[in-house]
Short mmCIF file of C-alpha atoms and ligand atoms in Angstrom, two decimals:
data_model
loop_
_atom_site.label_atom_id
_atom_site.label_comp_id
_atom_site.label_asym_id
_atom_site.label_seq_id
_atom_site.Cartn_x
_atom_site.Cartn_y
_atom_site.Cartn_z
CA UNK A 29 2.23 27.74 38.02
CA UNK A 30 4.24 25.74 35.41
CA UNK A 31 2.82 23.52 33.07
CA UNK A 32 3.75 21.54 30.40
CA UNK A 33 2.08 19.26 27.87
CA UNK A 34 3.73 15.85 27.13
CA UNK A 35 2.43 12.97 24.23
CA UNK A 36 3.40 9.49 24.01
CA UNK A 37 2.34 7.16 21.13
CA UNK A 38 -0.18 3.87 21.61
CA UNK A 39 1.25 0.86 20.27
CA UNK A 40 0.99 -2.25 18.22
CA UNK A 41 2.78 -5.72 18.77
CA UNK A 42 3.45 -6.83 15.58
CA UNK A 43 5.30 -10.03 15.70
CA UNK A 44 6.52 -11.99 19.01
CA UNK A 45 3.48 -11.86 22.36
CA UNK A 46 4.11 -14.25 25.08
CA UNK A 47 7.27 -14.94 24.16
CA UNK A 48 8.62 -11.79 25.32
CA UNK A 49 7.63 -12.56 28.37
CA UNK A 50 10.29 -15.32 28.94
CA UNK A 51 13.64 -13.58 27.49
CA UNK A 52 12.71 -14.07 24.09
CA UNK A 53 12.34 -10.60 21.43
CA UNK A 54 9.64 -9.34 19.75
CA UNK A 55 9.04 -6.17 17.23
CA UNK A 56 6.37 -3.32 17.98
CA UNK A 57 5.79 -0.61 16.43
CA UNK A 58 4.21 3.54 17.77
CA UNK A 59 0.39 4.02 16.26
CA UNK A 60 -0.58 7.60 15.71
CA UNK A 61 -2.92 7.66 18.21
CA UNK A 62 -1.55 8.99 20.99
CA UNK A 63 -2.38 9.52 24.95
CA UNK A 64 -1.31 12.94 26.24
CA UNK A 65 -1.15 14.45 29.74
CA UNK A 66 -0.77 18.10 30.72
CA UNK A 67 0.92 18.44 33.96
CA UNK A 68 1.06 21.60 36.54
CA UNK A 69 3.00 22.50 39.04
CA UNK A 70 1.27 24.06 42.09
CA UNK A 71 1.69 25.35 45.13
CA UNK A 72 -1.02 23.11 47.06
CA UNK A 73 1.35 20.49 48.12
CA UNK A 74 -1.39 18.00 46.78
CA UNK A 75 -1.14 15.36 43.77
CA UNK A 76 -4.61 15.49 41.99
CA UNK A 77 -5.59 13.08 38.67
CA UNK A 78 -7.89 13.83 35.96
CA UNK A 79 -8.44 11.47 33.33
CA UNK A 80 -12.39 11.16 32.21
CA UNK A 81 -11.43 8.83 29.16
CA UNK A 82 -10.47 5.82 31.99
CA UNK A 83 -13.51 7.68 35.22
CA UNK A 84 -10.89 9.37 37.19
CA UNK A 85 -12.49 13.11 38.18
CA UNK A 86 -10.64 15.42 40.90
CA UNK A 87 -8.88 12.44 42.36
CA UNK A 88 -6.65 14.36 45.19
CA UNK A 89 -4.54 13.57 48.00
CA UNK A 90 -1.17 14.72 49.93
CA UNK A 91 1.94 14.63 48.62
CA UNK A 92 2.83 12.57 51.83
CA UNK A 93 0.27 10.06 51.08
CA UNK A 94 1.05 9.33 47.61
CA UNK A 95 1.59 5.45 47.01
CA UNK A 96 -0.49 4.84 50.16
CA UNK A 97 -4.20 3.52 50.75
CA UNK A 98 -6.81 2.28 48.28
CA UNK A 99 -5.48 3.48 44.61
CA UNK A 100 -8.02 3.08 41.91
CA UNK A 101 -6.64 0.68 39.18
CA UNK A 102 -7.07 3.91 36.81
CA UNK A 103 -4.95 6.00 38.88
CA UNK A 104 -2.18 3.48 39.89
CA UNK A 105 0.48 3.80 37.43
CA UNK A 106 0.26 8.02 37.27
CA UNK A 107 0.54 7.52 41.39
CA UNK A 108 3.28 5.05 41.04
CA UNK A 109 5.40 6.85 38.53
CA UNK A 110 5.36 9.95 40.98
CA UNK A 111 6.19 8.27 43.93
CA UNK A 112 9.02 6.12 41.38
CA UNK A 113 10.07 10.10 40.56
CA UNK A 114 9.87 11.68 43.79
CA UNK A 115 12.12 8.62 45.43
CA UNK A 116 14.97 9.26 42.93
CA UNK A 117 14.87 13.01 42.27
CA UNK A 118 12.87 14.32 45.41
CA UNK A 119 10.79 17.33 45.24
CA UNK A 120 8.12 19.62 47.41
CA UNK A 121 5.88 21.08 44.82
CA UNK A 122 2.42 19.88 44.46
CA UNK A 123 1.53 18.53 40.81
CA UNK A 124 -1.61 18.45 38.97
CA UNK A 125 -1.99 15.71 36.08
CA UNK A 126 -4.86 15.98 33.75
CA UNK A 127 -4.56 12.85 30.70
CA UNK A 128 -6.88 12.68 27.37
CA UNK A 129 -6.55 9.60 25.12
CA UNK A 130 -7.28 9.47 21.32
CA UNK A 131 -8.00 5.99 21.95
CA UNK A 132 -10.48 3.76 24.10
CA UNK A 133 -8.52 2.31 27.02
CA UNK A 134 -10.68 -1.19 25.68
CA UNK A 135 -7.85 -1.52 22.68
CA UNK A 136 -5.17 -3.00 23.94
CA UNK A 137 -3.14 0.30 22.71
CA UNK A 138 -1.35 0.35 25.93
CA UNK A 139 -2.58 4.19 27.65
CA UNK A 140 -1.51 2.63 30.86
CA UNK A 141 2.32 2.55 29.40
CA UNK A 142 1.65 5.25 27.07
CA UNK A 143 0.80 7.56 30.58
CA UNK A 144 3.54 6.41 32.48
CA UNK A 145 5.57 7.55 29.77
CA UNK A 146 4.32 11.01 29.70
CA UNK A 147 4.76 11.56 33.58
CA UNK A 148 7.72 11.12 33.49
CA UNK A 149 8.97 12.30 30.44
CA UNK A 150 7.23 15.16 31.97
CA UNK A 151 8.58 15.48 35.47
CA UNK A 152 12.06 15.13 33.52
CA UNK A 153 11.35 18.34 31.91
CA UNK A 154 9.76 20.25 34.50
CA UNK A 155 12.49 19.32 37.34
CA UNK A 156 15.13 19.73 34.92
CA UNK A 157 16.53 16.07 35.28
CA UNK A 158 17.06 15.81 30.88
CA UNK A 159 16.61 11.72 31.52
CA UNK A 160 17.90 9.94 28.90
CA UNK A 161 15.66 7.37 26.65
CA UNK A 162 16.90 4.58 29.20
CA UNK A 163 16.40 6.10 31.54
CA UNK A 164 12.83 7.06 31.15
CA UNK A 165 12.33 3.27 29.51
CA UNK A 166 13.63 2.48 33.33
CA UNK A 167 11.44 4.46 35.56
CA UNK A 168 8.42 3.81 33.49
CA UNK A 169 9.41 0.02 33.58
CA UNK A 170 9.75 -0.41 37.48
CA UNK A 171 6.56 1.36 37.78
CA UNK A 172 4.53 -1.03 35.70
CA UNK A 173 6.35 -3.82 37.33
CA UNK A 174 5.51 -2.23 40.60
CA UNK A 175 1.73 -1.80 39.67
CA UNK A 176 1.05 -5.42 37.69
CA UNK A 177 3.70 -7.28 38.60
CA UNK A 178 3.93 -8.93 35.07
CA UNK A 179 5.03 -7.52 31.49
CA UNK A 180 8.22 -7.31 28.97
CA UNK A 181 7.79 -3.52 28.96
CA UNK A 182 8.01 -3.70 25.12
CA UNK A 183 4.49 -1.67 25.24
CA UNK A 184 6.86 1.09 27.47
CA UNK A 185 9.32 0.94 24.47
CA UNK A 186 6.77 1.87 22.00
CA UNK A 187 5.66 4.60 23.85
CA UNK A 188 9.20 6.34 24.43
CA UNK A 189 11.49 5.53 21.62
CA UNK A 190 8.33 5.60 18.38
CA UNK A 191 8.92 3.70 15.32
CA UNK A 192 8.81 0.30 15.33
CA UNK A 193 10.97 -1.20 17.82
CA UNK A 194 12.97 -4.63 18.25
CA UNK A 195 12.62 -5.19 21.77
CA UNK A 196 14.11 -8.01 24.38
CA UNK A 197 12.26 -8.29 28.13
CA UNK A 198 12.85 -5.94 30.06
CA UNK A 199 14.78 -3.64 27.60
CA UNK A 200 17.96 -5.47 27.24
CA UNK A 201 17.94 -4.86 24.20
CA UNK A 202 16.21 -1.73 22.35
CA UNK A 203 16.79 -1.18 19.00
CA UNK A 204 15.25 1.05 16.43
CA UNK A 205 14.07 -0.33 13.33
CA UNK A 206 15.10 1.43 10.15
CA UNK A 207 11.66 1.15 8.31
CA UNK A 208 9.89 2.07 5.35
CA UNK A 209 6.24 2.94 5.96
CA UNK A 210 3.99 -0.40 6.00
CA UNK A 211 -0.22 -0.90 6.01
CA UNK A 212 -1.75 -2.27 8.62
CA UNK A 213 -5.00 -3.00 8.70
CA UNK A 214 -6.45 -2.89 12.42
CA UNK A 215 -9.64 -4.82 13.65
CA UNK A 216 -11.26 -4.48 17.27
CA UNK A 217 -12.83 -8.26 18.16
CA UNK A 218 -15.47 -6.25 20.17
CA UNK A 219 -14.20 -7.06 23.53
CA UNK A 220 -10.63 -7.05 25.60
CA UNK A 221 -8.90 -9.66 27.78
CA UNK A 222 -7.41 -8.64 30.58
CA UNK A 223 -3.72 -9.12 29.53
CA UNK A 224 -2.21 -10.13 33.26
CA UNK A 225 -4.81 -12.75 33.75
CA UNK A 226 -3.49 -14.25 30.35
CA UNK A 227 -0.55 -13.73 31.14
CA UNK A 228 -0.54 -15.38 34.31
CA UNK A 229 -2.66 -18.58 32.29
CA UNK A 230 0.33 -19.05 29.53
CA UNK A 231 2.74 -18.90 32.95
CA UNK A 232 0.33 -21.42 34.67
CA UNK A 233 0.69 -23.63 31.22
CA UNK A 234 4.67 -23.64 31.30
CA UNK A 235 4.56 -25.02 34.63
CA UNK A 236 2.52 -27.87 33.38
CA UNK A 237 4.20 -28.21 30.51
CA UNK A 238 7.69 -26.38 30.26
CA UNK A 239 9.02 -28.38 26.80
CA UNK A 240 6.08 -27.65 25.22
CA UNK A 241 5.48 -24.12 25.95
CA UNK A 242 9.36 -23.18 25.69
CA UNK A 243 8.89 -24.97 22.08
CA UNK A 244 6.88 -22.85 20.93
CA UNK A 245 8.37 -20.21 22.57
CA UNK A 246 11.51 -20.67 20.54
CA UNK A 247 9.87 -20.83 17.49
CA UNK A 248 8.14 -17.80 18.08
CA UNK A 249 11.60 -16.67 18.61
CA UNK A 250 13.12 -17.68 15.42
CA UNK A 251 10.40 -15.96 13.66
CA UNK A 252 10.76 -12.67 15.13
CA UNK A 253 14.61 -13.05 13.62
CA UNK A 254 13.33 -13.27 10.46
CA UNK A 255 11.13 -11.23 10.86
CA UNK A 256 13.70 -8.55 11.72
CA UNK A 257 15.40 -9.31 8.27
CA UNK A 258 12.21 -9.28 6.19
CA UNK A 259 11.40 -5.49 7.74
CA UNK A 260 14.83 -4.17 7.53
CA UNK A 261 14.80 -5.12 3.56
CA UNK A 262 11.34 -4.18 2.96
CA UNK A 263 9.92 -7.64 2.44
CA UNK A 264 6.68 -6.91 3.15
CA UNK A 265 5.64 -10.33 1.42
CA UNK A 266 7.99 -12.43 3.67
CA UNK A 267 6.66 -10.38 6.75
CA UNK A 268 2.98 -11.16 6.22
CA UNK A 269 4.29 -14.88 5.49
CA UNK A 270 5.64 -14.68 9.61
CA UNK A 271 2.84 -13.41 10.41
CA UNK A 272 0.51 -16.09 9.31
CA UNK A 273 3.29 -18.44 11.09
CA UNK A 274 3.55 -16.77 14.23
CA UNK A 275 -0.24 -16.73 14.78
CA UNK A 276 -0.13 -20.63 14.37
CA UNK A 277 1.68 -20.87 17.36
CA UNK A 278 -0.16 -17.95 19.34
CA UNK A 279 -3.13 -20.47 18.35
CA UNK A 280 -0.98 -23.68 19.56
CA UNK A 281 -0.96 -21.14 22.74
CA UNK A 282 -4.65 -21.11 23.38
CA UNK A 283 -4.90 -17.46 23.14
CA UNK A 284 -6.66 -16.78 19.72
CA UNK A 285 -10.23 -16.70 19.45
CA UNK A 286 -13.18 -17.98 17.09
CA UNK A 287 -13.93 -14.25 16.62
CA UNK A 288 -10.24 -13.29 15.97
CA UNK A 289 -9.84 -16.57 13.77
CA UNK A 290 -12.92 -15.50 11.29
CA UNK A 291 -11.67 -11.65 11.00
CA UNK A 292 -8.04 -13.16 10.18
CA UNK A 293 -9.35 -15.20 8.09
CA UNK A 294 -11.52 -12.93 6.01
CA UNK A 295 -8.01 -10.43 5.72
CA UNK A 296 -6.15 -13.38 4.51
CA UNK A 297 -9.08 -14.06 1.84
CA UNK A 298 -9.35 -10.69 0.80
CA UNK A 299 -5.32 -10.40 -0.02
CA UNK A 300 -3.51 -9.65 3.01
CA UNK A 301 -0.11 -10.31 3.21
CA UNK A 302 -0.48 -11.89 6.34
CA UNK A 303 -2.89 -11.36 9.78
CA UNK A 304 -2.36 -12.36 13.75
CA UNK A 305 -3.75 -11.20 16.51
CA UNK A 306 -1.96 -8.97 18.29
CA UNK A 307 -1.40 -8.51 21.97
CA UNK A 308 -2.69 -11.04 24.99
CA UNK A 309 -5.22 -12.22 22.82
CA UNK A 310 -7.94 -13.67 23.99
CA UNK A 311 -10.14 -11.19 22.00
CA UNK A 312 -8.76 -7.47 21.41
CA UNK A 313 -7.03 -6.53 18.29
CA UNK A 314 -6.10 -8.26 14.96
CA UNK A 315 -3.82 -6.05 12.26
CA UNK A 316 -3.34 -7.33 8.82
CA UNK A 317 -0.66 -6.11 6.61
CA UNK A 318 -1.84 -5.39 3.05
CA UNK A 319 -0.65 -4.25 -0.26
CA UNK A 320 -2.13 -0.90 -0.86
CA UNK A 321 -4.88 -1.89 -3.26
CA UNK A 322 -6.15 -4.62 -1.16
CA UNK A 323 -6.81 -2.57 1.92
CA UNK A 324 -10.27 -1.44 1.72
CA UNK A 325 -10.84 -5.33 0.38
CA UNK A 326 -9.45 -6.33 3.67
CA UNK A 327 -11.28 -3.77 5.98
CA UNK A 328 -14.56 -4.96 4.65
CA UNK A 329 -13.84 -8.42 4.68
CA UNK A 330 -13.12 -7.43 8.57
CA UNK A 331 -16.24 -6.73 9.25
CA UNK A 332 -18.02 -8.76 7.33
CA UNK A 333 -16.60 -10.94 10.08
CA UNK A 334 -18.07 -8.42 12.35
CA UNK A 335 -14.81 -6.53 13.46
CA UNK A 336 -14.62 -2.97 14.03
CA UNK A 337 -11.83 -1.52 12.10
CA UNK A 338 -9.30 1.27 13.73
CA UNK A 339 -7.61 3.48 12.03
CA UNK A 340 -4.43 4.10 12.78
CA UNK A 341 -0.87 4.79 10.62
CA UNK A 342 2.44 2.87 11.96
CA UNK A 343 5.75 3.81 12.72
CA UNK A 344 4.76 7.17 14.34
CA UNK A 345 6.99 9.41 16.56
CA UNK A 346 7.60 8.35 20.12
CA UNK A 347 6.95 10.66 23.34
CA UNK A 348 7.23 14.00 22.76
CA UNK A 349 6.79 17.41 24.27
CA UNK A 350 3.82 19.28 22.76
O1 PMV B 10 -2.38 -7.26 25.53
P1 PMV B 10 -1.28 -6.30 25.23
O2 PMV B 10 -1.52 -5.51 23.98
O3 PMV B 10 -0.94 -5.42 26.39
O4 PMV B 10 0.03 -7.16 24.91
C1 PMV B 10 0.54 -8.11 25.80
C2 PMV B 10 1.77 -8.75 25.23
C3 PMV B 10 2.37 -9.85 26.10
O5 PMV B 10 3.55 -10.32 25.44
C4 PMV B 10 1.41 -11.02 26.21
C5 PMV B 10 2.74 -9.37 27.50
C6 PMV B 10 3.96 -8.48 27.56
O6 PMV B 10 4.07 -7.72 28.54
O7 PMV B 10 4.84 -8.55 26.68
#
């Protein structure tokens, strides 16, 4: 039986949500919390899931059934990456996939992407097929297209390339940021969105209002330029200053929250350089970047405003074989 074990990073949209959606860039960078999935080849001619962290115990079925019948949501983008695999590179050997998280499939860390990733980082390996960055950014892509039918993929970036990442929809453009390490402060809002369904509401808002919505849009894109500049140089002040701006429009948007307002707030009182929420919105995560000696300021003025704060370090190394 051969096995190998595969990690891929979760990940944190720092500047740019939304807009990335509709051909516009945005910058994310790898947090060190990482999903990882062990995979094993066998001789069963079966494909069987186990991943307690998201309810998924001894999920089984055929090879030949794969992709077919009622797929729990859990299991759908493991199940869709093989079948994505097996169509391009086929095979006959049964696979077992077993998947721990070091964080709570609530943050909006992206395991979903950051599993993808693995499998097929991992079926790369095992089958010999040495896929390229691309073209594992590519597989994993389709798949989460195939399974939500929405996204940028820059979550998929995050996951496979590490570091912090400026990223255009759909990876037309992937390119590594050269950074220096940065703090970010992280706070959980207590509950998670369900990012398609906002999605899908912001897409819903366009058609009602396309100048509007492709105003801000472009703003948000002008932004993530400088924003781009700021990072490359180290201008940790100007970044935070983008920041602040950026979640003006995400609030222009609709998708901030009282919650998320009062814990950005609180960060911005206690000396951050600059806080947003980060992701769909609609609750989920805010980060905060902070000079050194202000970050335990900021964490408690977090949850003074009754966030939960996640620790986490940036700019961490993308998927990897462990
Ligand atoms: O909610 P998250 O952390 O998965 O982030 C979603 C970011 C969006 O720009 C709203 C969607 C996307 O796929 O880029």
């Amino acid at each position: 039986m051969k096995k190998i074990i595969v990690s891929a990073p979760g990940k944190l949209m720092l500047l740019g949500e939304h807009a990335v959606v509709y051909d516009r860039p945005c910058i994310v960078t790898a947090v060190d919390q990482r999903l990882s999935a062990e995979i094993f080849l066998t001789e069963s001619g079966e494909f069987s899931m186990h991943a307690p962290d998201v309810s998924i115990t001894d999920y089984k079925k055929s090879l030949a059934e794969i992709g077919k019948g009622e797929i729990p949501k859990a299991a759908a983008f493991i199940e869709r990456a093989l079948v994505n695999f097996k169509e391009k590179y086929p095979f006959d050997e049964g696979l077992e996939v077993r998947t721990k998280s070091e964080f709570s499939s609530s943050f909006g860390f992206g395991s979903s992407s950051a599993s993808t990733v693995c499998l097929v980082k991992a079926l790369s390996e095992v089958f010999e097929k040495n896929l390229s960055d691309k073209e594992i950014f590519d597989l994993s892509y389709k798949t989460v297209l195939d399974v939500q039918g929405v996204g940028s993929g820059f979550d998929i970036a995050a996951a496979v390339y590490g570091g912090t990442v400026y990223f255009l929809t759909g990876g037309k453009k992937i390119e590594p940021l050269h950074v220096k390490d940065f703090d970010l402060v992280v706070g959980y809002s207590g509950t998670k969105a369900d990012t398609t369904t906002i999605v899908k509401e912001i897409a819903k808002k366009r058609d009602e209002n396309k100048p509007k919505i492709d105003g801000i849009f472009s703003e948000i894109e002008v932004l993530v330029e400088k924003g781009k500049i700021c990072m490359n140089e180290s201008d940790w002040e100007g970044f935070g200053r983008i920041m602040n701006e950026n979640q003006t429009l995400l609030s222009q948007l609709g998708v901030s929250t009282e919650k998320l307002d009062a814990m950005i707030e609180g960060a911005l009182s206690a000396g951050a350089y600059g806080a947003k929420l980060s992701g769909a919105g609609g609750g989920d995560c805010m980060i905060a970047l902070c000079p050194k000696e202000k970050i335990e300021d900021v964490k408690s003025s977090i949850k003074n405003a009754n966030g939960e704060i996640i620790e986490i370090k940036v700019n961490t190394e993308g998927v990897s074989i462990d």
